[in-house]
Coordinates of C-alpha atoms in Angstrom, one line a residue:
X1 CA -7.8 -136.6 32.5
X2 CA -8.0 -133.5 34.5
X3 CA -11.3 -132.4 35.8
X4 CA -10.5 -129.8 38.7
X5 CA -9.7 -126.2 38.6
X6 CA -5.9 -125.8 39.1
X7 CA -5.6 -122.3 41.4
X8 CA -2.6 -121.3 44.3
X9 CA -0.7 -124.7 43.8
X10 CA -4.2 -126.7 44.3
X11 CA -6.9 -128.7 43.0
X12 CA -10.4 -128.3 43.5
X13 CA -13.6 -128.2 42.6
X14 CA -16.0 -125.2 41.9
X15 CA -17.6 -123.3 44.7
X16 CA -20.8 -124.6 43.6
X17 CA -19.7 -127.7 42.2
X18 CA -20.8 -127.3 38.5
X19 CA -19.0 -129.4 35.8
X20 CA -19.8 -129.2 32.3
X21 CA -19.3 -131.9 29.4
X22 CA -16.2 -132.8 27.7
X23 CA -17.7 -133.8 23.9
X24 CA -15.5 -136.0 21.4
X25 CA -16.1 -134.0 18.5
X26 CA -15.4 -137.5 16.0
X27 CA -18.3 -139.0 18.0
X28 CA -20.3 -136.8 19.5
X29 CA -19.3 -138.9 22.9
X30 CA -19.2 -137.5 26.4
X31 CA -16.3 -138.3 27.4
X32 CA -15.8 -136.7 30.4
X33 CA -16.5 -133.8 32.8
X34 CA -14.6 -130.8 33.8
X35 CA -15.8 -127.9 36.9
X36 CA -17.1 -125.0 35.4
X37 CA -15.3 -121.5 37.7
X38 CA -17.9 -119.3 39.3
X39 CA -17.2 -115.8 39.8
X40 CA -16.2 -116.5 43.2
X41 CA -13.5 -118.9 41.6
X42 CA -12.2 -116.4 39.3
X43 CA -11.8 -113.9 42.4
X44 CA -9.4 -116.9 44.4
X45 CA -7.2 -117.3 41.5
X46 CA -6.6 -113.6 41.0
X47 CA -5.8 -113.0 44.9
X48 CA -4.0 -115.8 44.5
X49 CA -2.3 -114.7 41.9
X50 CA -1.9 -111.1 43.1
X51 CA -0.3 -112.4 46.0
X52 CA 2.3 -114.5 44.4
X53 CA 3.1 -111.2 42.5
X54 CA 2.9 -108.1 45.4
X55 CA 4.1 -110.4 48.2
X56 CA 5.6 -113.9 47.3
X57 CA 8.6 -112.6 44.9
X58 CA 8.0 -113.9 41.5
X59 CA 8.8 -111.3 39.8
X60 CA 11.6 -110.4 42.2
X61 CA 13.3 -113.4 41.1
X62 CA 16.1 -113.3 38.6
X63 CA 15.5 -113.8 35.0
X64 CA 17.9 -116.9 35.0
X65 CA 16.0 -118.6 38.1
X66 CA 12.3 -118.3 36.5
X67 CA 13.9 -119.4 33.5
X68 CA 14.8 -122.5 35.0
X69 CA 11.1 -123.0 36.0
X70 CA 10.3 -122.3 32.2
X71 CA 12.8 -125.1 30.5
X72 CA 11.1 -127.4 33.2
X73 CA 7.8 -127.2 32.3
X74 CA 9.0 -127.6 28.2
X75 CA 10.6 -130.5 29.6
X76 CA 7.4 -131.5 31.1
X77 CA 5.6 -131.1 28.1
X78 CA 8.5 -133.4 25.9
X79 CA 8.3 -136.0 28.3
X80 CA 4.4 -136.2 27.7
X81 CA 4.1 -135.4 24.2
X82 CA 2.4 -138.3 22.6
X83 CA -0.2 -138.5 25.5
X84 CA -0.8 -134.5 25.4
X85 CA -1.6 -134.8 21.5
X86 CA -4.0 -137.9 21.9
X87 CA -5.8 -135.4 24.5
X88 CA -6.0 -132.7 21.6
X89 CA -7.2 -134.8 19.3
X90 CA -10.1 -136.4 21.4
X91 CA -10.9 -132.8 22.3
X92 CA -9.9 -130.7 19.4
X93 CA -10.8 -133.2 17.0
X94 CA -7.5 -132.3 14.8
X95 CA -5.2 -135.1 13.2
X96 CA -2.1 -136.6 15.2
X97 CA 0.6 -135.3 13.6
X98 CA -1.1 -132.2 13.5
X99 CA -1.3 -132.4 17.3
X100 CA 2.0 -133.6 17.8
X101 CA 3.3 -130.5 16.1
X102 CA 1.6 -128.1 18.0
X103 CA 2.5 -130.2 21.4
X104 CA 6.2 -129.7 20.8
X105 CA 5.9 -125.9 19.5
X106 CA 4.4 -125.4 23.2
X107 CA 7.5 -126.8 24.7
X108 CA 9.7 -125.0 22.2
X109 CA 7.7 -121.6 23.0
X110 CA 8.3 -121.9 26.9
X111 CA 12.3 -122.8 25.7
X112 CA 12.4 -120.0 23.8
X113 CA 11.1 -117.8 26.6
X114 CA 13.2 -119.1 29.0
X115 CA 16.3 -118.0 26.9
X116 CA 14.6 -114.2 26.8
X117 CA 14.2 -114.0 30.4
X118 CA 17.8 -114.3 31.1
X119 CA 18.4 -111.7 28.2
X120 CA 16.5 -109.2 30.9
X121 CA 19.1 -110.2 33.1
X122 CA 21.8 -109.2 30.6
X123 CA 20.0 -105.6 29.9
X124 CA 18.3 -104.7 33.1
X125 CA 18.4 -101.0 32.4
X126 CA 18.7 -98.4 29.5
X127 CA 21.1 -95.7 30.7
X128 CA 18.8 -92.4 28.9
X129 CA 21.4 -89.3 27.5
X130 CA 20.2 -85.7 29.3
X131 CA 21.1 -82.0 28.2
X132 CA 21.8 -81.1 32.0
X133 CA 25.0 -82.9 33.5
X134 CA 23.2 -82.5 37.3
X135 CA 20.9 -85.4 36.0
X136 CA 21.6 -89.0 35.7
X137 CA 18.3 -91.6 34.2
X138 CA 17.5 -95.0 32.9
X139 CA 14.5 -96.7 31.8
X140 CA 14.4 -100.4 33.0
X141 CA 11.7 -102.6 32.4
X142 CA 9.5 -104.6 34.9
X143 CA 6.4 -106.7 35.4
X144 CA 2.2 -105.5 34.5
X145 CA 1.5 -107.6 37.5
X146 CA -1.3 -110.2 37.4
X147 CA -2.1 -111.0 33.4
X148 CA -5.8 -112.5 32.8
X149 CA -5.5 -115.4 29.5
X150 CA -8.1 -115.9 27.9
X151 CA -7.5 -118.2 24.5
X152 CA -9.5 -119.7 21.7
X153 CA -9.7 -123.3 21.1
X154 CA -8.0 -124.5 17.8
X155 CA -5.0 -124.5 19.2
X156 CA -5.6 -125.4 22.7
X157 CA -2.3 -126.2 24.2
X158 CA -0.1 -124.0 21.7
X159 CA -2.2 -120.6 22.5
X160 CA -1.6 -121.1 26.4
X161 CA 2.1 -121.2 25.8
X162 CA 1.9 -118.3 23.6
X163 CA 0.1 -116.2 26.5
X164 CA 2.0 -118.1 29.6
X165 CA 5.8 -119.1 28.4
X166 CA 6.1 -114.8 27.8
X167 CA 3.9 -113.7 31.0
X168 CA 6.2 -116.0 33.5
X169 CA 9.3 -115.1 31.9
X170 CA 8.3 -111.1 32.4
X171 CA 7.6 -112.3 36.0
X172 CA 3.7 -111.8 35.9
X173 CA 1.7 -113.8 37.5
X174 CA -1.5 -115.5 35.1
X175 CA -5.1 -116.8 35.6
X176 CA -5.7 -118.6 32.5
X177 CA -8.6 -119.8 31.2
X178 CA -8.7 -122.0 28.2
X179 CA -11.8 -122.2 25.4
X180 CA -14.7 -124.4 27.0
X181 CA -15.0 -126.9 24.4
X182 CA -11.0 -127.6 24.7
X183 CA -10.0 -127.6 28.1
X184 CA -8.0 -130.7 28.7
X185 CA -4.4 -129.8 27.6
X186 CA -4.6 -126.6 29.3
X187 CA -5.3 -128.4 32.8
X188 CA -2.6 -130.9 31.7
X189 CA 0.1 -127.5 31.7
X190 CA -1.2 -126.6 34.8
X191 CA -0.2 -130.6 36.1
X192 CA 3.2 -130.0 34.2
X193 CA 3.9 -126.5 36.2
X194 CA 2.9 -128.3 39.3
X195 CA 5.3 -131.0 38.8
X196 CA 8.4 -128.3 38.0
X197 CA 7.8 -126.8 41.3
X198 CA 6.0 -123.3 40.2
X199 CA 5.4 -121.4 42.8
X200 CA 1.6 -121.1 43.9
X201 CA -0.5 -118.5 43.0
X202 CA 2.0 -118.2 39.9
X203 CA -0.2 -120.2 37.4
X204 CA -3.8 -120.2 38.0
X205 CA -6.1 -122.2 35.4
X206 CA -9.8 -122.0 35.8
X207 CA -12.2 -123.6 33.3
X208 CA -15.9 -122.7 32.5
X209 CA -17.6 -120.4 30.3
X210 CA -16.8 -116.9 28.7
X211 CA -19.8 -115.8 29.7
X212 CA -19.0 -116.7 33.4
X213 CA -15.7 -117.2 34.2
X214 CA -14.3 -115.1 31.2
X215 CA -16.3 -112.1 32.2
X216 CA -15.0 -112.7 35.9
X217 CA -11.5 -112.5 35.0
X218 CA -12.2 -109.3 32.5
X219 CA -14.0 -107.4 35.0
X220 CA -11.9 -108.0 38.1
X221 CA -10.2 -104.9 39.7
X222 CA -7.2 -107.3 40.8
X223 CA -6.1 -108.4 36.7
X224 CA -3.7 -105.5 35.7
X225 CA -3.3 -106.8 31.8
X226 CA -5.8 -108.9 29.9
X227 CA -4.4 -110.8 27.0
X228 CA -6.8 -112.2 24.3
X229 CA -7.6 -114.3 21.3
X230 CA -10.5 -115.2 19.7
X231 CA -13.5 -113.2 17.7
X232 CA -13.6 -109.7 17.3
X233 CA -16.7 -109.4 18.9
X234 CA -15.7 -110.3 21.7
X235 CA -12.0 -108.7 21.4
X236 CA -14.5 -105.1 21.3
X237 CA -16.6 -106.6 24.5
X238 CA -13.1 -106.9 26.1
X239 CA -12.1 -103.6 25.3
X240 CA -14.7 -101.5 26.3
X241 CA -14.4 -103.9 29.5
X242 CA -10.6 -102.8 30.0
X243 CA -11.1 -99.1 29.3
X244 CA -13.3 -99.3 33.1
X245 CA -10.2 -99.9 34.8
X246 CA -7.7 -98.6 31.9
X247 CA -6.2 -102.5 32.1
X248 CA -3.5 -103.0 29.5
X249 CA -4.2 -105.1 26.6
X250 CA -3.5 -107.4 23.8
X251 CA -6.0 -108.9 21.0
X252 CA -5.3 -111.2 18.6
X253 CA -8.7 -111.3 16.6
X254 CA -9.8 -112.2 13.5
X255 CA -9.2 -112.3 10.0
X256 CA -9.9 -113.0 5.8
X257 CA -6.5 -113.8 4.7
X258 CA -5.9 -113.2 1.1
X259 CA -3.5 -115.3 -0.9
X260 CA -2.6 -113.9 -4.5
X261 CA -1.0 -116.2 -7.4
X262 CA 0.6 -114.8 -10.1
X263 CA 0.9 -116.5 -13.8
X264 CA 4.4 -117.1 -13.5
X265 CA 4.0 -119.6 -10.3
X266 CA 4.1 -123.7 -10.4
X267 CA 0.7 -124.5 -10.3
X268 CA 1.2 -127.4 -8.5
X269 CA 3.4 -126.0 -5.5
X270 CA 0.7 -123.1 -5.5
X271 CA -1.9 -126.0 -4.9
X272 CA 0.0 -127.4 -2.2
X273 CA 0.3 -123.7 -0.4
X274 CA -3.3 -122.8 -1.1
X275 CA -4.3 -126.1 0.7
X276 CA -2.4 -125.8 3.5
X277 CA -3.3 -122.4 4.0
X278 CA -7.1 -123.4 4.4
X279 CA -7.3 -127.2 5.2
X280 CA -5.0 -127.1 8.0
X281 CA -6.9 -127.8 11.6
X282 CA -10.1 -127.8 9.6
X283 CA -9.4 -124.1 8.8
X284 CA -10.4 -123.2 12.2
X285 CA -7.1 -121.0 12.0
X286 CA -7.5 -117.1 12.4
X287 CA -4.8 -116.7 9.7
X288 CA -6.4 -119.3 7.0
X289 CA -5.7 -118.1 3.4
X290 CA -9.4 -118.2 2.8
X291 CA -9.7 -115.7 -0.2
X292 CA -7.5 -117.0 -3.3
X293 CA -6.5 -114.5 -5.9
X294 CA -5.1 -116.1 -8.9
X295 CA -4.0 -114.5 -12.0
X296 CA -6.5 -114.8 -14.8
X297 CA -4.0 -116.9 -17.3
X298 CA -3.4 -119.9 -14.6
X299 CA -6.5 -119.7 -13.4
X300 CA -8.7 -122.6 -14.9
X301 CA -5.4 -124.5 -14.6
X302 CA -5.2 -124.1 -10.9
X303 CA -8.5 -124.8 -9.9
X304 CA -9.1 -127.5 -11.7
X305 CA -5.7 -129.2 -10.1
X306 CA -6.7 -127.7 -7.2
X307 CA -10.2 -129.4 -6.9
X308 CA -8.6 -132.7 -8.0
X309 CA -6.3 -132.7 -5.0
X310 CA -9.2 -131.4 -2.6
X311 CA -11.2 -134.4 -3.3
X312 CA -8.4 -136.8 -2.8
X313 CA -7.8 -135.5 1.0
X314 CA -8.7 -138.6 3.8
X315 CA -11.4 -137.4 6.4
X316 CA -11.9 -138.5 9.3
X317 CA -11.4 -139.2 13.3
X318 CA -8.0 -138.0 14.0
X319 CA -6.4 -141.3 15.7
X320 CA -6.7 -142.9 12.3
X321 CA -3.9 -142.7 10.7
X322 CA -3.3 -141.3 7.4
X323 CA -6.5 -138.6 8.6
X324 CA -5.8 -134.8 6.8
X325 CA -9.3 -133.7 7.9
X326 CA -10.8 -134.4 11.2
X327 CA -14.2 -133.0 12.2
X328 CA -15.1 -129.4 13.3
X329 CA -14.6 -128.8 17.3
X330 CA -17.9 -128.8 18.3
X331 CA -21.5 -128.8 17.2
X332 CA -21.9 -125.2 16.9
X333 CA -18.8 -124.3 14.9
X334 CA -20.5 -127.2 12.3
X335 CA -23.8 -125.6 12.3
X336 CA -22.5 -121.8 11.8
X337 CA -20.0 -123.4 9.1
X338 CA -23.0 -124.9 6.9
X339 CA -25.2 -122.2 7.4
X340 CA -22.2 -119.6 6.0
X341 CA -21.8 -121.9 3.0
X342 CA -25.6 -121.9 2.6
X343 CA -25.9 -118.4 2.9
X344 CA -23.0 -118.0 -0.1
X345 CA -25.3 -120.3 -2.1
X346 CA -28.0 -117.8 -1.5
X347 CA -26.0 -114.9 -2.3
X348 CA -24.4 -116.5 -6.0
X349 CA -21.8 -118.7 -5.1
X350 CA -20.8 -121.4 -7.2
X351 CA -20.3 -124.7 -5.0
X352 CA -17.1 -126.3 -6.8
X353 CA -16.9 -129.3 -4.7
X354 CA -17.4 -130.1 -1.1
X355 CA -20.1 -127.9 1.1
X356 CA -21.9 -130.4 2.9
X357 CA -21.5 -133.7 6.0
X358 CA -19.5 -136.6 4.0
X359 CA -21.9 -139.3 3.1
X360 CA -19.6 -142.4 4.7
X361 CA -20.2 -140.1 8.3
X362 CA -23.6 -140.3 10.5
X363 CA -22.1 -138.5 13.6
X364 CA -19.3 -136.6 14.5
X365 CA -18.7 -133.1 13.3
X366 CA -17.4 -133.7 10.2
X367 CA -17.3 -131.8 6.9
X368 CA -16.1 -132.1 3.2
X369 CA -13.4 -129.2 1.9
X370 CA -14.9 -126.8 0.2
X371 CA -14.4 -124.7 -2.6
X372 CA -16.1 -121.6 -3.5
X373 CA -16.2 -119.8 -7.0
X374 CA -18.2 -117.2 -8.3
X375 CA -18.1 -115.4 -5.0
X376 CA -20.1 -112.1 -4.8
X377 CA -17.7 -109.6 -3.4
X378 CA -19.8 -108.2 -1.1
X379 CA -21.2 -111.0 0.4
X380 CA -20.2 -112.5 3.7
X381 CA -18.6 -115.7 2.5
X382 CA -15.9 -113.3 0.9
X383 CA -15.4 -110.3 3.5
X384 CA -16.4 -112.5 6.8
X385 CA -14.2 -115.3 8.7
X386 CA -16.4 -118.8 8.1
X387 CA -13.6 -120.2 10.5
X388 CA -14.1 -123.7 8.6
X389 CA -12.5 -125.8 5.5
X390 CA -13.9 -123.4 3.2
X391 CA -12.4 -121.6 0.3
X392 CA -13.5 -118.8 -1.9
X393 CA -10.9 -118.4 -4.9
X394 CA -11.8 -115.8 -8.1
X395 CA -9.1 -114.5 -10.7
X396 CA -7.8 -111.2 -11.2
X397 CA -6.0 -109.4 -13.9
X398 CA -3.4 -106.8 -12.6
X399 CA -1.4 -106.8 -9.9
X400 CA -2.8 -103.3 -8.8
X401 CA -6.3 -105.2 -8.7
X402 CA -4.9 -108.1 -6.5
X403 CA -3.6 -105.8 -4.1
X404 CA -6.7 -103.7 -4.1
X405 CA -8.8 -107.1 -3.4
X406 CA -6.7 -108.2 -0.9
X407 CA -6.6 -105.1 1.0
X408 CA -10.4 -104.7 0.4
X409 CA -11.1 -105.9 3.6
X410 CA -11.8 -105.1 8.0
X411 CA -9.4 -107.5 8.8
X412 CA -5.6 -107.1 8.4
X413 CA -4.2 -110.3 10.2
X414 CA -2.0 -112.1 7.4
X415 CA -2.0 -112.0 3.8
X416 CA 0.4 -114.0 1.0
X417 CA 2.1 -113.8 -2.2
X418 CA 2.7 -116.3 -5.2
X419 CA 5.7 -115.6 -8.1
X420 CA 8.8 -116.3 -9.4
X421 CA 9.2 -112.6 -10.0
X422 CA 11.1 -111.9 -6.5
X423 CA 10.8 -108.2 -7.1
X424 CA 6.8 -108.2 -7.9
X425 CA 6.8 -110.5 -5.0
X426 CA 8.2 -107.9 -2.2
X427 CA 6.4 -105.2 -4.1
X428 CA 2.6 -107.2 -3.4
X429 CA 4.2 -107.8 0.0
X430 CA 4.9 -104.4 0.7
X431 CA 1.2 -103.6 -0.8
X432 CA -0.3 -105.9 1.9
X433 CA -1.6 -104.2 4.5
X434 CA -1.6 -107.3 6.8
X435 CA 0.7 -107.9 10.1
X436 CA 1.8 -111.2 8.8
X437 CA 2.8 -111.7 5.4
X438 CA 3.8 -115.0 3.3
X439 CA 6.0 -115.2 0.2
X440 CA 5.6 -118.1 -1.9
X441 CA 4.3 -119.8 1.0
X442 CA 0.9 -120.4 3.9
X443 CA 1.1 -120.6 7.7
X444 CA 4.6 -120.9 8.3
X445 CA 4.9 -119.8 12.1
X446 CA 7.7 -119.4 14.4
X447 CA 8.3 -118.5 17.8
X448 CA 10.7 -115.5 16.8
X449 CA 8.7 -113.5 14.7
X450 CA 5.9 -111.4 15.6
X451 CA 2.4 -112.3 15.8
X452 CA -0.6 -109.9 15.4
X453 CA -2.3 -107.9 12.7
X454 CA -4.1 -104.1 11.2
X455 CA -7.2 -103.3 11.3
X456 CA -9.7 -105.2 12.8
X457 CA -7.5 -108.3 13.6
X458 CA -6.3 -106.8 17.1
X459 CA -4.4 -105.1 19.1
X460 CA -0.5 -105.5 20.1
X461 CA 1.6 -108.7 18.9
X462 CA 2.5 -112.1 20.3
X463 CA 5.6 -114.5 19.8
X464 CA 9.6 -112.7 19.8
X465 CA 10.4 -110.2 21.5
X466 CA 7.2 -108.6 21.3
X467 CA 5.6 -111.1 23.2
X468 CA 7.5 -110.5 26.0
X469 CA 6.9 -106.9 25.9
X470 CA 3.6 -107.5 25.8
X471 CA 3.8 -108.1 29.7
X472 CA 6.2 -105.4 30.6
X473 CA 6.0 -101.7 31.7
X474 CA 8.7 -99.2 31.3
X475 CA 9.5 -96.9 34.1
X476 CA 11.8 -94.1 34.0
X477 CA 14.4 -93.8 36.9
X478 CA 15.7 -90.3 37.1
X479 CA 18.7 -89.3 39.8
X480 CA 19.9 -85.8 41.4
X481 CA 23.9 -86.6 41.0
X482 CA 24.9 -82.6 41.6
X483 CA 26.6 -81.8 44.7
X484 CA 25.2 -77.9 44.1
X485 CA 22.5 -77.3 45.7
X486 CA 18.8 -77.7 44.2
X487 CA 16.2 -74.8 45.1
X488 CA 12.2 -75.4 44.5
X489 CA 12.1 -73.7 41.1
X490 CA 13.3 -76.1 38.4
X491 CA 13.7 -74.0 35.1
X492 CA 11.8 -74.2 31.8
X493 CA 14.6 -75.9 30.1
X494 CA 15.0 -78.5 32.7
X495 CA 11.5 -79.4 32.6
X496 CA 11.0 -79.4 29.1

């Protein structure tokens, strides 16, 4: 394992040679010890990585040649796969397969980026049609310049690819810095670009605290874009930060997914969805159905299957196999996950099953699905992201009132549909107002589609295309081509 900061090709400590503690979440184990980036760390990496950008030619280089330094590191990452998702797990605390999956959508996210990069090659410029024949002009894209990452930790190796694989293949340079509590993978990346040969200064990874290194990289002069996921609160922090210097940006924040089920759905392939969309990676997933709608004549039915097959689902350390649920990430996230089910209790909620540490378990972070019925509307358990296995499901009537509850909310990041009916179905889509939405289905994500969400759920959108433009400018090129000659007054209908 990794324990070094990773900036202009090199390893090294911190300036002042602070470390902070790598904790098993299944154990509550140290098990091992990572430098922790001072400011002064955070201001290397960025000359570093403005000098790879102004001076050293990255983003001079063809589409097709970084390219080939993006298939590498996907390579890099296949050839490790196995090892990678063991990291994950002992850091993450999520199951094995579940960390195998997101190890090889990292490799298949820098692929995929690799393949856009030598599209730029194939469209460099976008010849623009004028009213006066004198003028000739094209918009062509280019580089931000140096991008600062900053990404959350339940998916700790998949979110640095979604922030780095586009950056690179735009031809910006990056100083990453992964969540504290799950820094191991992202340090194994910055091993993997190493080994392809990336140019120093290209990929800088420091480790450490928001509070310190996070605020560093927000706050320095030299970072030209700032890319981010996580809370909103700090999503607003990070704004108000990047208005200073007018620094591009991109936030992929929060959210309270709704997930509606009509009458006329199978009750057990509506079970199946629901779970997935809440038990996956603990439900530390910013798109988590958390808020189940389901139509009042299925909806004793549902739940009652659906608390059958909660109760059946294996906790416990991730390496074990046949594991669905491994513990919560860290400490904190347990404590703020029980407290937000207590305070539900408090406010009216009906406990179905789950809500509390499983008896067989005296450490580790671990936590028993949960259901939710009886939910207050305006309480916190219903309008607020818990972040954790925790449902809240209530039924509705009409499909005006599902739509109205599901759009009843601050957050606008992904939302989901349930029925046979494939015209209601597009209609309640189309009713959504939610970046991301799901028909007859939870959590399905790819690497072509866009990412992002309304509201309060951020800013921008990741994955596609619109990944990629998240790290370009457009600049307009315009040329004098009239062999006339031009005098100093340009008139009205020229300018305008």
């Amino acid at each position: 394992m990794r324990s070094e900061l990773y900036i202009d090709g090199k390893w090294m400590a911190a300036a002042n040679g602070g470390k902070f503690e790598v904790i098993n979440p299944a154990t509550e184990e140290v098990i091992h010890k990572i430098a922790a980036a001072t400011a002064e760390d955070v201001d290397v990496a960025v000359k570093a990585a403005r000098r790879a950008f102004d001076k050293d030619g990255w983003p001079k280089l063809s589409g097709a040649q970084r390219a080939k330094y993006l298939r590498a590191i996907a390579e890099g990452i296949r050839a490790r796969q196995a090892e990678i998702a063991r990291l994950e797990v002992l850091d993450n605390g999520k199951p094995f397969p579940e960390a195998e999956w997101d190890i090889a959508d990292a490799a298949g996210c820098f692929e995929f980026y690799a393949g856009l990069a030598e599209q730029i090659d194939d469209n460099p410029e976008e010849p623009i049609a004028l009213p006066d024949p004198r003028f000739t002009s094209k918009a062509v894209k280019e580089p931000i310049g140096v991008a600062g990452a900053i990404i959350p930790w339940n998916y700790p190796l998949l979110m640095a690819a979604w922030k780095v694989a586009p950056a690179l293949a735009a031809g910006c340079t990056v100083v990453l810095k992964p969540a504290e509590v799950t820094s191991l993978t992202a340090l194994e990346l910055a091993a993997i670009a190493d080994e392809a040969g990336l140019p120093p200064g290209v990929l800088n990874i420091v480790t450490g605290s928001g509070s310190v290194a996070g605020q560093a990289i927000i706050d320095h002069k030299g970072v030209d874009k700032l890319a981010f996921t996580g809370s909103g609160s700090v999503g607003s922090k990070i704004m108000a930060a990047a208005a200073r210097d007018i620094k591009r940006v991109s936030l992929e924040l929060g959210g309270k997914s709704p997930f509606a089920v009509f009458d006329d759905a199978d009750i057990d392939e509506a079970v199946e969805w629901i779970m997935f969309g809440i038990f996956w990676n603990q439900g530390q997933v910013c798109s988590a159905t958390s808020r189940v709608l389901v139509q009042e004549g299925i909806y004793d039915r549902l739940l009652a299957r659906l608390l059958e097959e909660t109760k059946k689902i294996k906790i416990g350390n991730g390496l074990e196999e046949g594991v669905l649920l491994g513990p919560l990430v860290s400490q904190r996230q347990h404590e703020q996950v029980l407290a937000a089910i207590e305070a539900a209790k408090a406010a009216g909620a009906t406990i179905a099953c789950g809500g509390k540490r499983p008896e067989s378990f005296d450490k580790g972070y671990y936590l028993e699905p949960t259901v939710l019925t009886d939910v207050p509307l305006e309480s916190d358990a219903w309008r607020e992201e818990i972040f954790g296995p925790v449902l809240c499901i209530r039924p509705f009537a009409t499909e005006e009132e599902a739509i109205e509850l599901a759009n009843d909310s601050r957050f606008g990041l992904a939302a989901a549909v349930m029925s046979k009916d494939d015209v209601r179905a597009e209609r309640v889509a189309a009713g959504f107002r939610a970046g991301i939405v799901w028909i007859n289905c939870s959590q399905p994500t790819f690497t072509e589609a866009p990412w992002g969400g309304y509201k309060e759920s951020g800013i921008g959108r990741e994955l596609g295309r619109w990944g990629l433009e998240n790290y370009l400018e457009t600049k307009q090129i315009t040329k004098y081509v009239s062999e006339d000659p031009w005098g100093w007054y340009i008139k009205p209908a020229v300018r305008a």
